[in-house]
Coordinates of C-alpha atoms in Angstrom, one line a residue:
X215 CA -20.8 -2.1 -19.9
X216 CA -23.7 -4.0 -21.1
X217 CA -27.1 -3.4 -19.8
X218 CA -29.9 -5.6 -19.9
X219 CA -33.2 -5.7 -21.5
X220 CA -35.0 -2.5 -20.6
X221 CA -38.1 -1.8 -19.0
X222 CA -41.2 -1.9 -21.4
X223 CA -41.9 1.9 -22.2
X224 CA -43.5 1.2 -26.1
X225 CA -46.7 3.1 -25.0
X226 CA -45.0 6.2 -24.2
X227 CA -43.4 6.2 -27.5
X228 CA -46.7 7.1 -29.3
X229 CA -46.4 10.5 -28.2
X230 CA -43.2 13.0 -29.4
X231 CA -40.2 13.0 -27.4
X232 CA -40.3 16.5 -27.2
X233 CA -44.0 16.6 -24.9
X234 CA -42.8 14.2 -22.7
X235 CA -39.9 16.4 -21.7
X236 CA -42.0 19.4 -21.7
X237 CA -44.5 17.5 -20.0
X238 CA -41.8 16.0 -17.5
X239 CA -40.6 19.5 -16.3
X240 CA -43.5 20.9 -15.8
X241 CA -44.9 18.4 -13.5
X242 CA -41.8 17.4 -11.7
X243 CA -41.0 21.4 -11.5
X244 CA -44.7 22.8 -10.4
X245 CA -43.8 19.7 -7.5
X246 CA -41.8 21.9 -5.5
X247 CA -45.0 24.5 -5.1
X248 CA -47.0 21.8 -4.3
X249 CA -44.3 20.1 -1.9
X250 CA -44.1 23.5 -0.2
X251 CA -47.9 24.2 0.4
X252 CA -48.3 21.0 1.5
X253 CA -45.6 20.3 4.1
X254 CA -47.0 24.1 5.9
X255 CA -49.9 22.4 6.7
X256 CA -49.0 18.5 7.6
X257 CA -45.7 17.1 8.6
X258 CA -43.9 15.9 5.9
X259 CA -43.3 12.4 6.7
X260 CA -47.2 11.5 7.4
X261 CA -47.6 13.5 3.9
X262 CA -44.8 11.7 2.3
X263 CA -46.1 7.9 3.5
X264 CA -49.7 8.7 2.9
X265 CA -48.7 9.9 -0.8
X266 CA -46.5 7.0 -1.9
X267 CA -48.7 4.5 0.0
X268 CA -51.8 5.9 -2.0
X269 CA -50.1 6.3 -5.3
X270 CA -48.4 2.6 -5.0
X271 CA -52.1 1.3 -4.5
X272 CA -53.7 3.0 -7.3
X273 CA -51.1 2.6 -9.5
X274 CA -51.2 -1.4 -9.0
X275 CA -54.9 -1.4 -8.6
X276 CA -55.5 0.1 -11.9
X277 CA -52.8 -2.7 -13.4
X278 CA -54.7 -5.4 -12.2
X279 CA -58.2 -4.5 -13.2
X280 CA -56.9 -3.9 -16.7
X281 CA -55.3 -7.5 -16.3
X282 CA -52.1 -6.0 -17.1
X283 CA -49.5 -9.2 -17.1
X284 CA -47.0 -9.5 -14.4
X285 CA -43.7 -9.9 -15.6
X286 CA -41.3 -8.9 -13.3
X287 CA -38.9 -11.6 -11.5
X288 CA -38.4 -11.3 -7.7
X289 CA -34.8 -9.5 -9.0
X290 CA -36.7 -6.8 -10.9
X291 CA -39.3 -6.7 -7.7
X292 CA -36.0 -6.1 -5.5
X293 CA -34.5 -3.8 -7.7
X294 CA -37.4 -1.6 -7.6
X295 CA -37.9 -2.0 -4.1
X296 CA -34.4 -0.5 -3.7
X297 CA -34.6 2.4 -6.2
X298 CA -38.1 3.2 -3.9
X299 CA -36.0 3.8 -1.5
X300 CA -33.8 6.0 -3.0
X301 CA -35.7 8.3 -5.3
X302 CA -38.8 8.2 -3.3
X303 CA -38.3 7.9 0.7
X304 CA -34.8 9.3 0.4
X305 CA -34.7 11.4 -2.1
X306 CA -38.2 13.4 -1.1
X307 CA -37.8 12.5 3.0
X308 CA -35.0 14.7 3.1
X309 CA -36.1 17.3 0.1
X310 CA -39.4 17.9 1.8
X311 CA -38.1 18.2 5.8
X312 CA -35.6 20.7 4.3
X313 CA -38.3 22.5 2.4
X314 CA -39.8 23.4 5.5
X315 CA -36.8 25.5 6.0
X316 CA -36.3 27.0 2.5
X317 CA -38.2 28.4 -0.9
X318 CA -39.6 26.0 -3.2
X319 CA -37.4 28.3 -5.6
X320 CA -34.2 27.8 -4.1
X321 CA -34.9 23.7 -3.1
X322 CA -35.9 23.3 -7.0
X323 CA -32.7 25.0 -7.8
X324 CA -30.3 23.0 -5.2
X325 CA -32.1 19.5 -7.0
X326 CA -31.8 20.6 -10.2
X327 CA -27.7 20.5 -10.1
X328 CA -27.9 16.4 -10.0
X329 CA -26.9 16.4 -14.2
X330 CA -23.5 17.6 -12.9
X331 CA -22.7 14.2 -10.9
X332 CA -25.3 12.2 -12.7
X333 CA -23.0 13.2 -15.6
X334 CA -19.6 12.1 -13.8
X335 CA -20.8 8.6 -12.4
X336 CA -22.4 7.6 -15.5
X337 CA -19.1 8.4 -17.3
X338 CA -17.2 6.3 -14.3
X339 CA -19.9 3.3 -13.7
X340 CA -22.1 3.1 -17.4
X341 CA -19.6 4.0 -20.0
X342 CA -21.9 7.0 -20.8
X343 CA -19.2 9.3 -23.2
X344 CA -18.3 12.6 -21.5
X345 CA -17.5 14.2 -24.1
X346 CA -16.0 18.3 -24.1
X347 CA -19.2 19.5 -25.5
X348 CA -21.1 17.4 -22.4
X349 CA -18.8 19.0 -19.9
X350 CA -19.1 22.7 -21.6
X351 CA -22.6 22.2 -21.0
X352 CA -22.6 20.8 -17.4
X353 CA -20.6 23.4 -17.0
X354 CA -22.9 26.4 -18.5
X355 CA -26.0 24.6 -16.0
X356 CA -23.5 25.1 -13.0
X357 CA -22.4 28.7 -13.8
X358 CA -26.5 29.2 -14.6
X359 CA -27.4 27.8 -11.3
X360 CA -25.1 29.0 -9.4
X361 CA -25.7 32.6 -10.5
X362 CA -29.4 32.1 -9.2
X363 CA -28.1 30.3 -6.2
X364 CA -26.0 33.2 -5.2
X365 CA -28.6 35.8 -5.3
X366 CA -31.2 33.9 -3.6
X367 CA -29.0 32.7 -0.6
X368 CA -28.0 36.9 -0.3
X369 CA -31.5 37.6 0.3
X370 CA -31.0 35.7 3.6
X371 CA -33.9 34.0 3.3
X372 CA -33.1 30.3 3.7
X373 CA -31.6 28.4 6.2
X374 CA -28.4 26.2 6.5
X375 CA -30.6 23.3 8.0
X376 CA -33.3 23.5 5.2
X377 CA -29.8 24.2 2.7
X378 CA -28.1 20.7 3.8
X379 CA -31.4 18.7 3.9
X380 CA -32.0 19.4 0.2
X381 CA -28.5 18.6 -0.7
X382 CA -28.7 15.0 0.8
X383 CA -32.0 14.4 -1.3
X384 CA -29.6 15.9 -4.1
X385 CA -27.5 12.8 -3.5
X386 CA -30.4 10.5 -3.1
X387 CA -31.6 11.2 -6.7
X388 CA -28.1 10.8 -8.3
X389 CA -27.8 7.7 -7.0
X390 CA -31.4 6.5 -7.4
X391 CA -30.7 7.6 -11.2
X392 CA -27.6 5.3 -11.8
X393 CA -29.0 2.4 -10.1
X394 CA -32.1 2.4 -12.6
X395 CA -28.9 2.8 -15.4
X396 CA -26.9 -0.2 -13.7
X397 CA -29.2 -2.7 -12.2
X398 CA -31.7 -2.2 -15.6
X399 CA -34.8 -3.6 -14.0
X400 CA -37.0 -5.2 -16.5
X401 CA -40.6 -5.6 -17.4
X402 CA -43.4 -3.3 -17.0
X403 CA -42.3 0.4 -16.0
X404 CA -46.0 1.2 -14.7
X405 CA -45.9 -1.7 -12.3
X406 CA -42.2 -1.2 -11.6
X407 CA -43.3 3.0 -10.7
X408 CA -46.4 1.2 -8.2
X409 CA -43.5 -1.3 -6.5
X410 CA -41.1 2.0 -5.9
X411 CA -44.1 3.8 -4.4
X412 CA -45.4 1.4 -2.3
X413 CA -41.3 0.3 -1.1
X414 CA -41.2 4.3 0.0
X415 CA -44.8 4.3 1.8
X416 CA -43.7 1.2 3.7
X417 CA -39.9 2.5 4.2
X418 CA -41.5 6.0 5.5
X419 CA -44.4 4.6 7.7
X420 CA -42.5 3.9 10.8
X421 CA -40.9 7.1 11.0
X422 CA -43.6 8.9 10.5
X423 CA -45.7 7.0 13.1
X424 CA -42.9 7.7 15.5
X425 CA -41.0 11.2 14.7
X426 CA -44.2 13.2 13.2
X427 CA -47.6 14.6 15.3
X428 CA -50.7 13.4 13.5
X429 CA -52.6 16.6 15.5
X430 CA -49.7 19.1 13.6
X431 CA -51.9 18.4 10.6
X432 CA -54.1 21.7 9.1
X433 CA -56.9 20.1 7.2
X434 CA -57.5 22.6 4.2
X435 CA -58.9 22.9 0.8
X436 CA -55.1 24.1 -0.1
X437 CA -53.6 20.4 1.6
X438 CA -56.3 18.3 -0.2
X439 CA -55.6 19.8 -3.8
X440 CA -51.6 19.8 -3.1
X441 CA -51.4 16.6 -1.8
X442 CA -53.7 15.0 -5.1
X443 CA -51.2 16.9 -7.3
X444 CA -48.4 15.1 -5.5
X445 CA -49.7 11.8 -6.1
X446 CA -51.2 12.1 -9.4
X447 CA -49.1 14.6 -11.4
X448 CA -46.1 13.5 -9.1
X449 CA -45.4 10.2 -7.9
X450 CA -47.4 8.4 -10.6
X451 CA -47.3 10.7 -13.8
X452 CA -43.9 12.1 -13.2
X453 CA -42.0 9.6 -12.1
X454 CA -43.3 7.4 -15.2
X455 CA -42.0 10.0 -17.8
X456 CA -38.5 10.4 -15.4
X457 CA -37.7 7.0 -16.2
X458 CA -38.7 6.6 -19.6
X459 CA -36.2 9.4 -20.3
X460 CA -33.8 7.9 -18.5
X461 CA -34.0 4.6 -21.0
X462 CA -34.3 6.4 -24.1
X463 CA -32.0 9.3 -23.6
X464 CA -29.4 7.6 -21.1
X465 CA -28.6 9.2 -17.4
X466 CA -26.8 12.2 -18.6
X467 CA -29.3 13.7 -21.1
X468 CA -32.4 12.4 -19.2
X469 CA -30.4 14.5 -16.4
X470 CA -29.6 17.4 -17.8
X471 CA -33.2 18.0 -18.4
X472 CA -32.8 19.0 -14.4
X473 CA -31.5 22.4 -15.2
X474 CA -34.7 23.9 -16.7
X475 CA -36.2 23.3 -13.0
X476 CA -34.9 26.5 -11.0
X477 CA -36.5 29.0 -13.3
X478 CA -39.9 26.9 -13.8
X479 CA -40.0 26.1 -10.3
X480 CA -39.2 29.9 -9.8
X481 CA -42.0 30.8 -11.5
X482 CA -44.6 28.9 -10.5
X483 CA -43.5 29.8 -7.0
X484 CA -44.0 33.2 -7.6
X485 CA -47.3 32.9 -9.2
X486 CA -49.0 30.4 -6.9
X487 CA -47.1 31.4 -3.4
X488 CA -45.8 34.8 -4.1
X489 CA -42.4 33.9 -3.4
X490 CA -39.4 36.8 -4.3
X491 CA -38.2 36.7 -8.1
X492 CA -35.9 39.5 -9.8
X493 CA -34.4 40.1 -13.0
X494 CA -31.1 38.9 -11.6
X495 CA -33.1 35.4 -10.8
X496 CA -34.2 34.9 -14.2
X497 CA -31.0 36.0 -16.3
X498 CA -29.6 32.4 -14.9
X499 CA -31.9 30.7 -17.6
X500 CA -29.4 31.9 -20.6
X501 CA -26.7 29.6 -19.7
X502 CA -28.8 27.0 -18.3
X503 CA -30.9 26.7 -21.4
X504 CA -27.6 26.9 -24.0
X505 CA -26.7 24.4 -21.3
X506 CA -29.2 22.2 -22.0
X507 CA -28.8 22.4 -25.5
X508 CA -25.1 20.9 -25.3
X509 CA -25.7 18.3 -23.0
X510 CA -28.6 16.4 -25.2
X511 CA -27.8 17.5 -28.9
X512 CA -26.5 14.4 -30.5
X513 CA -23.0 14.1 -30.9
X514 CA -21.8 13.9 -34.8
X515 CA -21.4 10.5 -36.9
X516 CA -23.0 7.0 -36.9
X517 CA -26.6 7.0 -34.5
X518 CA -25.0 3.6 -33.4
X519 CA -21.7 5.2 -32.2
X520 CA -23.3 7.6 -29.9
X521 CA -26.2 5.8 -28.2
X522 CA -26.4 5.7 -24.9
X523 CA -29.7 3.8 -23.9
X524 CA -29.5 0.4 -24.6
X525 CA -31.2 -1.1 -27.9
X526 CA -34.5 -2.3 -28.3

């Protein structure tokens, strides 16, 4: 399948791949903690339109008064609207209602398992090669996971309705993540990131004016520093690096990244909220890190043979 032109990332590519990954996981991961201290004190819907709505502003704001160009087409505009939608109103509508029912641990973990489709339907709808070292990988991440999953769910403290929620926004980000793959928006990412913030503020706003309490809101200093990591660190910092990845490593690497989540998000959790963590918890990272490994080391032979991101 040929993709077209992607979106402009050449800025980020004056810093080493290897920081923006780190970088990436540590922000998106550390989102769950903040996710979960936030939604106990305001309802997540008002929490999630106020955030996108705020970070969509600022993020266009600060494009225009740097007279950054606009050079996307109304089919780029539309494009981002949609994947808004998906991987921001979706996705995080339904992670964050069923976080009010479950660990920041266990919802980062449940997330985190999107490589394993992601992987599947980019093989199916991108020609993304699955090879057997891809699928020993995938594999390793599920048998990581799952491991975790098992022990945490045995401690009986998470529920089935906080369980499902986070497995719909499971399918909301695998299918955000091929559409960016398939429909290839192009021109600037930053602007594209501000469209796809604002498309979930707007998308969110009615249900939150008519399912959520505005008084159910517990002004704190805890909701005010939460809620600025969402939309800083979160929906605009985040976000940017997610899709950078996803152009210059393709949708299954960029993916597979995923898998380092439970045991960060773990962590922090434990540090910042005191949430339970074992031994048994943290033996899951073996596979999920040799995992990892398989899943983005390059495959052997000609660079041009095994690219997966389109060219420059």
């Amino acid at each position: 399948m040929s993709l077209a032109p992607p979106l402009d990332v050449s800025r980020p590519r004056l810093v080493p791949l290897p920081l923006i990954i780190a970088a990436f996981c540590v922000l998106w991961s550390f989102a769950f903690v903040a996710g979960k201290v936030a939604v106990t004190d305001c309802p997540p819907l008002i929490l999630l339109a106020a955030r996108f709505s705020l970070a969509g502003i600022l993020i266009l704001g600060f494009s225009l008064l740097r007279g950054e160009a606009w050079t996307l087409s109304w089919r780029d505009v539309a494009v981002c609207a949609v994947l808004g939608i998906a991987n921001n109103a979706l996705y995080l509508g339904l992670g964050y209602t069923g976080l009010q029912n479950t660990s920041a641990g266990l919802g980062g973990l449940i997330v985190s398992s999107n490589p394993v489709f992601t992987a599947v339907l980019a093989a199916l709808l991108l020609n993304e090669p699955l090879t057997w070292r891809k699928v020993a990988g995938l594999l390793l991440g599920i048998v990581g996971v799952g491991f975790i999953v098992s022990h945490r769910m045995a401690i009986g403290t998470d529920s089935l309705r906080g369980i499902l929620f986070t497995f719909a926004a499971l399918a909301s980000i695998v299918s955000g993540t091929i559409l960016f793959k398939l429909l290839a928006p192009k021109g600037s990412l930053w602007i594209g990131n501000g469209i796809q913030n604002i498309a979930g503020g707007l998308v969110l706003i009615p249900f939150a004016a008519t399912l959520a309490n505005v008084g159910d809101i517990v002004p704190s200093a805890r909701l005010f520093w939460a809620f600025g990591f969402l939309v800083l660190g979160g929906s605009i910092f985040a976000y940017f690096l997610w899709f950078h990845l996803l152009h210059v490593c393709g949708a299954s690497a960029a993916s597979a990244w995923h898998f380092v989540m439970p045991p960060l998000a773990m962590l922090f959790a434990w540090i910042v909220l005191g949430e339970h963590l074992d031994a048994r918890d943290l033996l899951g990272i073996i596979p999920v890190a040799l995992g990892i490994y398989l899943v983005t080391r390059p495959a052997a032979g000609p660079v041009t043979a095994v690219k997966t991101a389109p060219a420059e």
